[in-house]
Short mmCIF file of C-alpha atoms in Angstrom, two decimals:
data_model
loop_
_atom_site.label_atom_id
_atom_site.label_comp_id
_atom_site.label_asym_id
_atom_site.label_seq_id
_atom_site.Cartn_x
_atom_site.Cartn_y
_atom_site.Cartn_z
CA UNK A 243 53.36 85.98 91.99
CA UNK A 244 55.53 87.65 89.33
CA UNK A 245 59.25 88.04 89.96
CA UNK A 246 60.70 91.53 90.32
CA UNK A 247 64.28 92.17 89.23
CA UNK A 248 66.70 93.31 91.90
CA UNK A 249 67.74 96.32 89.80
CA UNK A 250 64.15 97.54 90.00
CA UNK A 251 63.70 96.80 93.70
CA UNK A 252 66.80 98.76 94.65
CA UNK A 253 65.18 101.84 93.11
CA UNK A 254 61.77 101.20 94.73
CA UNK A 255 60.35 103.06 97.69
CA UNK A 256 59.80 100.45 100.45
CA UNK A 257 56.24 100.32 101.78
CA UNK A 258 56.21 96.80 103.18
CA UNK A 259 54.85 95.57 99.85
CA UNK A 260 55.20 91.85 99.17
CA UNK A 261 57.75 91.00 96.49
CA UNK A 262 59.25 87.91 94.89
CA UNK A 263 62.98 87.75 94.12
CA UNK A 264 64.73 84.89 92.36
CA UNK A 265 68.48 84.68 92.04
CA UNK A 266 71.74 83.14 93.17
CA UNK A 267 73.19 83.23 96.67
CA UNK A 268 76.40 85.22 96.94
CA UNK A 269 76.77 84.86 100.73
CA UNK A 270 74.75 83.64 103.73
CA UNK A 271 75.86 85.17 107.03
CA UNK A 272 74.97 84.29 110.60
CA UNK A 273 72.28 81.91 109.44
CA UNK A 274 70.15 85.00 108.82
CA UNK A 275 71.39 87.35 106.05
CA UNK A 276 71.23 86.12 102.44
CA UNK A 277 72.90 88.25 99.74
CA UNK A 278 71.11 87.51 96.45
CA UNK A 279 72.07 88.55 92.93
CA UNK A 280 70.00 87.95 89.79
CA UNK A 281 72.32 89.45 87.18
CA UNK A 282 70.25 92.57 86.56
CA UNK A 283 72.69 94.74 88.53
CA UNK A 284 76.08 94.48 90.15
CA UNK A 285 74.42 95.08 93.51
CA UNK A 286 72.95 92.34 95.69
CA UNK A 287 69.77 92.59 97.71
CA UNK A 288 69.79 91.37 101.29
CA UNK A 289 67.07 88.97 102.40
CA UNK A 290 66.70 88.65 106.16
CA UNK A 291 65.52 85.32 107.50
CA UNK A 292 63.92 85.53 110.93
CA UNK A 293 65.65 83.17 113.36
CA UNK A 294 63.77 79.91 113.84
CA UNK A 295 61.31 80.88 111.16
CA UNK A 296 62.61 78.38 108.65
CA UNK A 297 63.26 74.70 108.84
CA UNK A 298 66.86 74.00 109.82
CA UNK A 299 67.42 71.59 106.93
CA UNK A 300 66.24 74.20 104.44
CA UNK A 301 68.69 76.80 105.73
CA UNK A 302 71.55 74.33 105.42
CA UNK A 303 70.88 74.30 101.67
CA UNK A 304 71.36 78.07 101.40
CA UNK A 305 74.96 77.97 100.23
CA UNK A 306 77.04 80.12 97.89
CA UNK A 307 75.95 79.44 94.33
CA UNK A 308 72.54 78.00 95.20
CA UNK A 309 69.52 79.36 93.32
CA UNK A 310 66.72 80.58 95.55
CA UNK A 311 63.29 82.18 95.42
CA UNK A 312 62.43 84.57 98.24
CA UNK A 313 59.02 86.04 98.94
CA UNK A 314 58.75 88.75 101.58
CA UNK A 315 58.20 92.36 102.52
CA UNK A 316 60.32 95.13 101.00
CA UNK A 317 61.38 97.28 103.94
CA UNK A 318 63.91 100.07 104.64
CA UNK A 319 67.30 98.64 105.52
CA UNK A 320 69.10 99.74 108.68
CA UNK A 321 72.39 98.43 107.26
CA UNK A 322 74.92 100.80 105.71
CA UNK A 323 75.20 100.87 101.92
CA UNK A 324 71.72 99.62 101.06
CA UNK A 325 68.37 101.39 101.03
CA UNK A 326 66.09 98.37 101.11
CA UNK A 327 66.04 94.72 102.09
CA UNK A 328 63.56 91.88 102.13
CA UNK A 329 61.99 90.47 105.28
CA UNK A 330 61.57 86.82 104.27
CA UNK A 331 58.18 85.18 104.55
CA UNK A 332 58.86 82.23 102.28
CA UNK A 333 62.13 80.68 101.08
CA UNK A 334 62.42 78.10 98.31
CA UNK A 335 65.54 76.40 96.97
CA UNK A 336 65.26 76.26 93.17
CA UNK A 337 68.67 74.68 92.66
CA UNK A 338 71.13 73.34 95.21
CA UNK A 339 74.86 74.07 95.06
CA UNK A 340 77.55 71.78 96.41
CA UNK A 341 79.21 74.15 98.88
CA UNK A 342 82.48 72.25 98.96
CA UNK A 343 82.86 71.86 95.20
CA UNK A 344 81.50 75.22 94.01
CA UNK A 345 84.62 76.97 92.61
CA UNK A 346 83.46 80.56 93.16
CA UNK A 347 83.75 81.03 96.88
CA UNK A 348 83.34 84.58 98.32
CA UNK A 349 86.92 85.68 97.71
CA UNK A 350 89.00 87.31 94.99
CA UNK A 351 89.82 85.00 92.08
CA UNK A 352 92.43 85.59 89.40
CA UNK A 353 91.20 86.21 85.86
CA UNK A 354 93.41 83.36 84.68
CA UNK A 355 91.57 80.98 87.00
CA UNK A 356 88.20 82.30 85.88
CA UNK A 357 89.03 81.54 82.23
CA UNK A 358 89.33 77.90 83.24
CA UNK A 359 85.70 77.96 84.40
CA UNK A 360 84.29 80.21 81.70
CA UNK A 361 80.86 78.63 82.12
CA UNK A 362 80.65 79.99 85.69
CA UNK A 363 82.79 83.14 85.65
CA UNK A 364 79.91 85.43 84.70
CA UNK A 365 78.62 84.95 88.27
CA UNK A 366 81.49 87.10 89.51
CA UNK A 367 81.12 90.87 89.89
CA UNK A 368 83.88 91.60 87.39
CA UNK A 369 82.71 89.47 84.47
CA UNK A 370 79.02 90.19 85.01
CA UNK A 371 79.78 93.92 84.97
CA UNK A 372 81.80 93.53 81.77
CA UNK A 373 79.00 91.59 80.08
CA UNK A 374 76.34 94.11 81.01
CA UNK A 375 78.54 96.86 79.56
CA UNK A 376 79.09 94.71 76.46
CA UNK A 377 75.33 94.46 75.98
CA UNK A 378 74.90 98.21 76.41
CA UNK A 379 77.62 98.93 73.85
CA UNK A 380 76.10 96.53 71.30
CA UNK A 381 72.74 98.24 71.71
CA UNK A 382 74.35 101.67 71.39
CA UNK A 383 76.12 100.64 68.16
CA UNK A 384 72.82 99.75 66.50
CA UNK A 385 71.11 102.83 67.91
CA UNK A 386 73.84 105.16 66.62
CA UNK A 387 73.63 103.89 63.06
CA UNK A 388 69.85 103.59 63.05
CA UNK A 389 69.52 107.22 64.14
CA UNK A 390 71.68 108.22 61.15
CA UNK A 391 69.81 106.24 58.52
CA UNK A 392 72.35 103.44 58.06
CA UNK A 393 71.18 99.96 57.05
CA UNK A 394 72.39 96.86 58.91
CA UNK A 395 73.76 94.28 56.46
CA UNK A 396 74.64 90.70 57.41
CA UNK A 397 77.77 89.93 55.42
CA UNK A 398 78.79 86.27 55.02
CA UNK A 399 80.75 84.36 57.64
CA UNK A 400 81.90 81.86 54.99
CA UNK A 401 83.84 83.51 52.17
CA UNK A 402 86.23 82.83 49.34
CA UNK A 403 88.04 86.15 49.71
CA UNK A 404 90.73 87.40 52.07
CA UNK A 405 89.95 91.07 52.62
CA UNK A 406 93.21 91.83 54.40
CA UNK A 407 95.47 89.85 52.10
CA UNK A 408 97.06 88.26 55.17
CA UNK A 409 96.21 84.64 54.46
CA UNK A 410 95.77 83.74 58.14
CA UNK A 411 92.30 82.24 57.77
CA UNK A 412 90.41 79.20 59.02
CA UNK A 413 89.55 76.70 56.27
CA UNK A 414 85.94 75.58 55.87
CA UNK A 415 85.62 72.10 54.41
CA UNK A 416 83.52 68.93 54.46
CA UNK A 417 86.24 66.82 52.84
CA UNK A 418 87.41 63.75 54.73
CA UNK A 419 90.64 64.97 56.31
CA UNK A 420 91.96 61.42 56.59
CA UNK A 421 91.32 60.66 52.93
CA UNK A 422 90.47 63.82 50.96
CA UNK A 423 89.47 63.69 47.31
CA UNK A 424 92.42 64.34 45.02
CA UNK A 425 93.00 65.41 41.43
CA UNK A 426 94.86 63.15 38.96
CA UNK A 427 97.96 65.20 39.80
CA UNK A 428 97.61 64.32 43.49
CA UNK A 429 96.47 67.72 44.77
CA UNK A 430 93.40 68.04 47.00
CA UNK A 431 90.39 68.35 44.70
CA UNK A 432 88.51 71.36 46.09
CA UNK A 433 85.85 70.90 43.41
CA UNK A 434 84.66 67.91 45.43
CA UNK A 435 84.23 70.08 48.51
CA UNK A 436 80.86 71.41 49.66
CA UNK A 437 81.15 74.77 47.86
CA UNK A 438 83.22 73.46 44.96
CA UNK A 439 86.10 75.78 45.84
CA UNK A 440 88.35 76.80 48.73
CA UNK A 441 86.40 78.68 51.41
CA UNK A 442 87.30 80.18 54.76
CA UNK A 443 85.83 81.91 57.78
CA UNK A 444 85.80 85.63 57.11
CA UNK A 445 88.40 88.06 58.43
CA UNK A 446 86.24 91.06 57.53
CA UNK A 447 82.87 91.93 56.05
CA UNK A 448 84.25 95.06 54.43
CA UNK A 449 84.42 94.03 50.78
CA UNK A 450 80.90 92.65 50.78
CA UNK A 451 79.78 95.69 52.74
CA UNK A 452 81.09 97.99 50.02
CA UNK A 453 78.84 96.32 47.45
CA UNK A 454 75.77 97.19 49.50
CA UNK A 455 76.94 100.76 50.16
CA UNK A 456 76.99 101.19 46.38
CA UNK A 457 73.23 100.70 46.35
CA UNK A 458 71.90 101.57 49.82
CA UNK A 459 74.23 104.50 50.46
CA UNK A 460 75.21 103.97 54.09
CA UNK A 461 75.42 100.53 55.66
CA UNK A 462 77.18 98.80 58.53
CA UNK A 463 78.05 95.24 59.45
CA UNK A 464 78.37 93.92 62.98
CA UNK A 465 79.29 90.28 63.22
CA UNK A 466 81.89 87.64 64.05
CA UNK A 467 85.24 87.54 62.27
CA UNK A 468 88.12 85.09 62.51
CA UNK A 469 91.92 85.19 62.36
CA UNK A 470 94.05 82.06 62.40
CA UNK A 471 97.13 83.86 63.72
CA UNK A 472 99.10 81.92 66.31
CA UNK A 473 99.15 84.88 68.70
CA UNK A 474 99.00 84.17 72.41
CA UNK A 475 98.80 87.75 73.61
CA UNK A 476 96.43 89.87 75.68
CA UNK A 477 95.39 91.70 72.49
CA UNK A 478 94.49 88.85 70.14
CA UNK A 479 91.56 86.48 69.69
CA UNK A 480 90.89 83.90 66.99
CA UNK A 481 87.17 84.79 67.02
CA UNK A 482 86.00 88.33 67.62
CA UNK A 483 83.31 90.77 66.53
CA UNK A 484 83.78 93.65 64.10
CA UNK A 485 81.75 96.78 63.40
CA UNK A 486 82.32 97.98 59.84
CA UNK A 487 80.38 100.89 58.33
CA UNK A 488 80.73 101.63 54.61
CA UNK A 489 79.45 104.90 53.18
CA UNK A 490 78.94 106.06 49.60
CA UNK A 491 79.88 109.66 48.84
CA UNK A 492 82.11 109.98 51.95
CA UNK A 493 85.67 111.20 51.55
CA UNK A 494 88.44 110.70 54.13
CA UNK A 495 87.35 113.80 56.10
CA UNK A 496 83.75 112.62 56.30
CA UNK A 497 85.08 109.24 57.43
CA UNK A 498 87.17 110.77 60.22
CA UNK A 499 84.23 112.82 61.47
CA UNK A 500 81.92 109.80 61.56
CA UNK A 501 84.52 107.81 63.49
CA UNK A 502 84.85 110.59 66.06
CA UNK A 503 81.08 111.00 66.39
CA UNK A 504 80.66 107.23 66.77
CA UNK A 505 83.27 106.81 69.49
CA UNK A 506 82.10 109.83 71.45
CA UNK A 507 78.52 108.56 71.26
CA UNK A 508 79.53 105.13 72.61
CA UNK A 509 81.64 106.58 75.43
CA UNK A 510 78.84 108.92 76.49
CA UNK A 511 76.28 106.10 76.31
CA UNK A 512 78.43 104.03 78.65
CA UNK A 513 78.78 106.88 81.12
CA UNK A 514 75.04 107.59 81.00
CA UNK A 515 73.73 104.02 81.16
CA UNK A 516 76.34 101.87 82.91
CA UNK A 517 77.16 104.01 85.96
CA UNK A 518 77.08 101.27 88.62
CA UNK A 519 79.12 98.79 86.61
CA UNK A 520 81.63 101.43 85.55
CA UNK A 521 82.04 102.64 89.14
CA UNK A 522 82.94 99.09 90.17
CA UNK A 523 85.26 98.59 87.19
CA UNK A 524 86.89 102.00 87.77
CA UNK A 525 87.75 100.99 91.34
CA UNK A 526 89.02 97.63 90.12
CA UNK A 527 91.19 99.27 87.44
CA UNK A 528 92.61 101.72 90.01
CA UNK A 529 93.66 98.84 92.25
CA UNK A 530 95.29 97.13 89.28
CA UNK A 531 97.17 100.32 88.35
CA UNK A 532 98.37 100.82 91.93
CA UNK A 533 100.06 97.43 91.79
CA UNK A 534 102.18 98.49 88.80
CA UNK A 535 105.57 100.23 89.00
CA UNK A 536 105.20 104.02 89.19
CA UNK A 537 106.53 104.63 85.66
CA UNK A 538 104.05 102.18 84.11
CA UNK A 539 100.88 103.60 85.66
CA UNK A 540 98.27 105.35 83.56
CA UNK A 541 97.64 109.00 84.39
CA UNK A 542 93.90 108.59 83.75
CA UNK A 543 91.43 106.39 85.60
CA UNK A 544 88.77 104.44 83.73
CA UNK A 545 86.03 107.04 84.08
CA UNK A 546 88.53 109.80 83.31
CA UNK A 547 89.47 108.06 80.05
CA UNK A 548 85.84 107.88 78.97
CA UNK A 549 85.31 111.55 79.77
CA UNK A 550 88.60 112.31 77.98
CA UNK A 551 87.05 110.89 74.79
CA UNK A 552 83.68 112.60 75.19
CA UNK A 553 85.00 116.04 76.12
CA UNK A 554 87.90 116.47 73.67
CA UNK A 555 87.81 117.19 69.97
CA UNK A 556 90.05 114.63 68.28
CA UNK A 557 93.40 115.95 67.05
CA UNK A 558 93.91 115.27 63.34
CA UNK A 559 97.36 115.14 61.79
CA UNK A 560 99.08 113.38 58.94
CA UNK A 561 101.32 110.37 59.36
CA UNK A 562 104.23 112.52 58.14
CA UNK A 563 103.59 115.10 60.88
CA UNK A 564 103.36 112.32 63.46
CA UNK A 565 106.71 110.86 62.37
CA UNK A 566 108.38 114.24 62.82
CA UNK A 567 106.91 114.59 66.32
CA UNK A 568 107.96 111.09 67.32
CA UNK A 569 111.49 111.38 65.86
CA UNK A 570 112.08 114.50 67.92
CA UNK A 571 110.41 113.24 71.11
CA UNK A 572 112.40 112.66 74.29
CA UNK A 573 111.56 108.92 74.47
CA UNK A 574 112.95 108.48 70.96
CA UNK A 575 116.05 110.64 71.53
CA UNK A 576 116.76 108.91 74.85
CA UNK A 577 116.02 105.50 73.29
CA UNK A 578 113.22 104.72 75.71
CA UNK A 579 110.93 103.53 72.93
CA UNK A 580 111.22 99.81 72.38
CA UNK A 581 110.90 100.51 68.64
CA UNK A 582 112.88 103.64 67.72
CA UNK A 583 111.53 105.95 65.03
CA UNK A 584 114.25 106.53 62.47
CA UNK A 585 112.73 106.82 59.01
CA UNK A 586 109.53 107.82 57.26
CA UNK A 587 107.62 104.67 56.34
CA UNK A 588 107.90 102.99 59.75
CA UNK A 589 104.75 101.20 60.89
CA UNK A 590 103.80 102.77 64.22
CA UNK A 591 103.57 100.65 67.36
CA UNK A 592 101.22 101.01 70.32
CA UNK A 593 103.89 102.87 72.35
CA UNK A 594 104.15 105.53 69.64
CA UNK A 595 100.39 105.90 69.33
CA UNK A 596 99.94 106.22 73.08
CA UNK A 597 102.71 108.83 73.29
CA UNK A 598 100.91 111.01 70.76
CA UNK A 599 97.62 110.70 72.65
CA UNK A 600 98.69 110.69 76.29
CA UNK A 601 101.83 112.82 76.31
CA UNK A 602 102.01 115.10 73.29
CA UNK A 603 98.45 116.16 72.44
CA UNK A 604 96.64 114.94 75.55
CA UNK A 605 93.55 114.16 73.50
CA UNK A 606 92.42 111.40 71.11
CA UNK A 607 94.26 111.51 67.80
CA UNK A 608 93.33 110.65 64.22
CA UNK A 609 96.29 109.96 61.93
CA UNK A 610 95.75 110.01 58.17
CA UNK A 611 97.62 109.68 54.86
CA UNK A 612 99.83 106.68 55.62
CA UNK A 613 102.56 105.26 53.34
CA UNK A 614 100.89 102.98 50.78
CA UNK A 615 103.43 100.19 51.45
CA UNK A 616 102.11 99.56 54.97
CA UNK A 617 98.39 99.70 54.13
CA UNK A 618 95.85 97.48 52.39
CA UNK A 619 95.33 97.28 48.62
CA UNK A 620 91.85 98.82 48.60
CA UNK A 621 92.83 102.21 50.09
CA UNK A 622 92.64 105.24 47.78
CA UNK A 623 95.97 106.44 46.39
CA UNK A 624 96.74 110.09 47.04
CA UNK A 625 98.10 112.38 44.35
CA UNK A 626 101.61 112.36 45.89
CA UNK A 627 102.07 108.76 44.75
CA UNK A 628 103.47 107.82 48.15
CA UNK A 629 100.50 107.77 50.50
CA UNK A 630 96.96 106.45 50.71
CA UNK A 631 93.88 108.05 52.26
CA UNK A 632 94.00 105.84 55.35
CA UNK A 633 93.09 106.91 58.85
CA UNK A 634 93.57 105.43 62.33
CA UNK A 635 91.92 106.64 65.54
CA UNK A 636 94.20 106.46 68.58
CA UNK A 637 92.98 106.28 72.19
CA UNK A 638 94.63 106.55 75.61
CA UNK A 639 95.73 103.31 77.20
CA UNK A 640 95.12 101.26 74.06
CA UNK A 641 96.55 102.93 70.95
CA UNK A 642 94.71 102.22 67.70
CA UNK A 643 91.03 101.53 68.18
CA UNK A 644 89.70 102.23 64.66
CA UNK A 645 91.31 101.71 61.28
CA UNK A 646 89.76 102.90 58.04
CA UNK A 647 90.20 104.67 54.74
CA UNK A 648 88.67 106.22 51.72
CA UNK A 649 88.34 103.27 49.35
CA UNK A 650 89.89 103.29 45.89
CA UNK A 651 87.00 103.92 43.47
CA UNK A 652 89.07 104.13 40.24
CA UNK A 653 89.11 100.86 38.33
CA UNK A 654 92.48 101.25 36.64
CA UNK A 655 94.25 102.31 39.84
CA UNK A 656 92.75 99.47 41.88
CA UNK A 657 93.50 96.89 39.18
CA UNK A 658 97.14 97.97 39.01
CA UNK A 659 97.43 97.74 42.80
CA UNK A 660 95.97 94.21 42.77
CA UNK A 661 98.41 93.20 40.05
CA UNK A 662 101.41 94.84 41.72
CA UNK A 663 100.70 92.93 44.95
CA UNK A 664 100.07 89.72 42.98
CA UNK A 665 96.63 89.32 44.55
CA UNK A 666 94.23 86.78 42.99
CA UNK A 667 92.53 88.95 40.36
CA UNK A 668 90.11 86.18 39.39
CA UNK A 669 88.79 85.93 42.94
CA UNK A 670 88.35 89.69 43.23
CA UNK A 671 86.47 90.08 39.93
CA UNK A 672 83.25 91.11 41.64
CA UNK A 673 85.02 93.69 43.82
CA UNK A 674 86.70 95.17 40.74
CA UNK A 675 83.33 95.08 38.96
CA UNK A 676 81.99 97.72 41.35
CA UNK A 677 84.43 100.19 39.78
CA UNK A 678 82.97 99.52 36.31
CA UNK A 679 79.31 100.16 36.99
CA UNK A 680 78.52 103.50 38.60
CA UNK A 681 81.56 103.78 40.84
CA UNK A 682 81.45 106.49 43.48
CA UNK A 683 83.78 107.92 46.11
CA UNK A 684 83.23 105.96 49.29
CA UNK A 685 84.82 105.31 52.68
CA UNK A 686 84.59 103.05 55.70
CA UNK A 687 86.31 101.85 58.83
CA UNK A 688 86.50 98.92 61.21
CA UNK A 689 86.16 98.84 64.98
CA UNK A 690 87.01 95.66 66.84
CA UNK A 691 84.16 95.30 69.32
CA UNK A 692 86.27 93.55 71.96
CA UNK A 693 88.92 96.27 71.71
CA UNK A 694 86.15 98.78 72.39
CA UNK A 695 84.91 96.79 75.39
CA UNK A 696 88.46 96.64 76.75
CA UNK A 697 88.66 100.41 76.60
CA UNK A 698 85.24 100.99 78.18
CA UNK A 699 85.71 98.45 80.99
CA UNK A 700 89.43 98.86 81.67
CA UNK A 701 90.08 95.12 81.28
CA UNK A 702 93.67 94.50 80.23
CA UNK A 703 93.20 91.08 78.60
CA UNK A 704 90.90 90.77 75.61
CA UNK A 705 89.99 87.23 76.69
CA UNK A 706 88.00 88.68 79.57
CA UNK A 707 85.60 90.81 77.50
CA UNK A 708 84.04 88.05 75.35
CA UNK A 709 81.87 85.27 76.82
CA UNK A 710 83.92 82.35 75.49
CA UNK A 711 87.35 83.38 74.19
CA UNK A 712 88.89 81.47 71.31
CA UNK A 713 92.68 81.52 71.06
CA UNK A 714 95.45 79.04 70.19
CA UNK A 715 94.91 75.81 72.11
CA UNK A 716 91.60 76.90 73.64
CA UNK A 717 88.10 76.09 72.37
CA UNK A 718 86.83 74.06 75.31
CA UNK A 719 83.50 75.69 76.01
#
């Protein structure tokens, strides 16, 4: 008999039809009621074992964490909170679970503890809900771009360039670390390495993505990226996924509109397709907020934040306008900001971004035209000589969620910027080459996928929205 997923059964009209369910035991009460979950939904289905209808030794093996197969009749449930249940005819243990050693007993576990058992934590309601939402968001990303005629490009994971100019990259090498090949001068001879040069894990697919936008028009990348920053915070990972569209013939305004359309599409998709998981996560987030001091609580619940994004047109204003607002704000005047705003040119912090969104405008915000000194080399210089056509999208509860810009398409301007910043011109020859052969105005942005999942699920630590988090000192699984 073919298995039926629990998510389907819970929507099925019970007519005493015989069904087969396979899943993992969450609880077994009174030697009669088995709560089974198969991962297809946050909800369990109850299987009712008739007393004395099963061998005693078999029932002793029905413990939390065990994998079972249940065949029986789907009937209306008299219990509160569930429409159907299964009247068991046949019970089979597919995989035993040591009841005493199984670490996920039916009680609340801390997220810190669950990270220590990352191979099992997805069996909890919280992490399974997050991962189902993560899947839905990944699907929605591809659907959004496909509907708009974008092409999906797989940019390289191994690269010789540093798109951000930060230098915090993971080295890729096959050299013997105990006795590496050396030049006559005593330096490590990278020509003896696998690629014949220094290579690293990528921090961004943007530069390579631009090359394909210059032929295909509109492309996007969606893949893993890596940062070797020694940051042990709730906002940083060493391995994470990035979504990076690059579009020919888009100026900064086109770029801002695409970013707004994209984020509103994703938020609406979550609301429309992840209702059960979001309802659970909304309740969980509310409990977490209630435990905080009154002045640190968010005014919006999880579902409210998603609706806030879908229902509001994003406020657009220049960096200069934002600085004026922040300088004259009460938190700045009363020195309640941790980082006070004093001068134009200050790099904004999360507290400033959230103030603009949550307190001042009460809607998502897109800031544009940032000082060139605090932005990357590839961003288009504006005519004022002071700013670049950069843009950041700011969200409630999280601050910056998207960063992007119109890219510099003028060869002489880009070359001077590379030289002024003393970037390796020889390694960027191919990127500069694009500006020699049919250059065109073009734009793009980057969205950290885990940052998006944090926003959609309300999880406060980024390590809890990726299956196996990589951070300093942790690569066990």
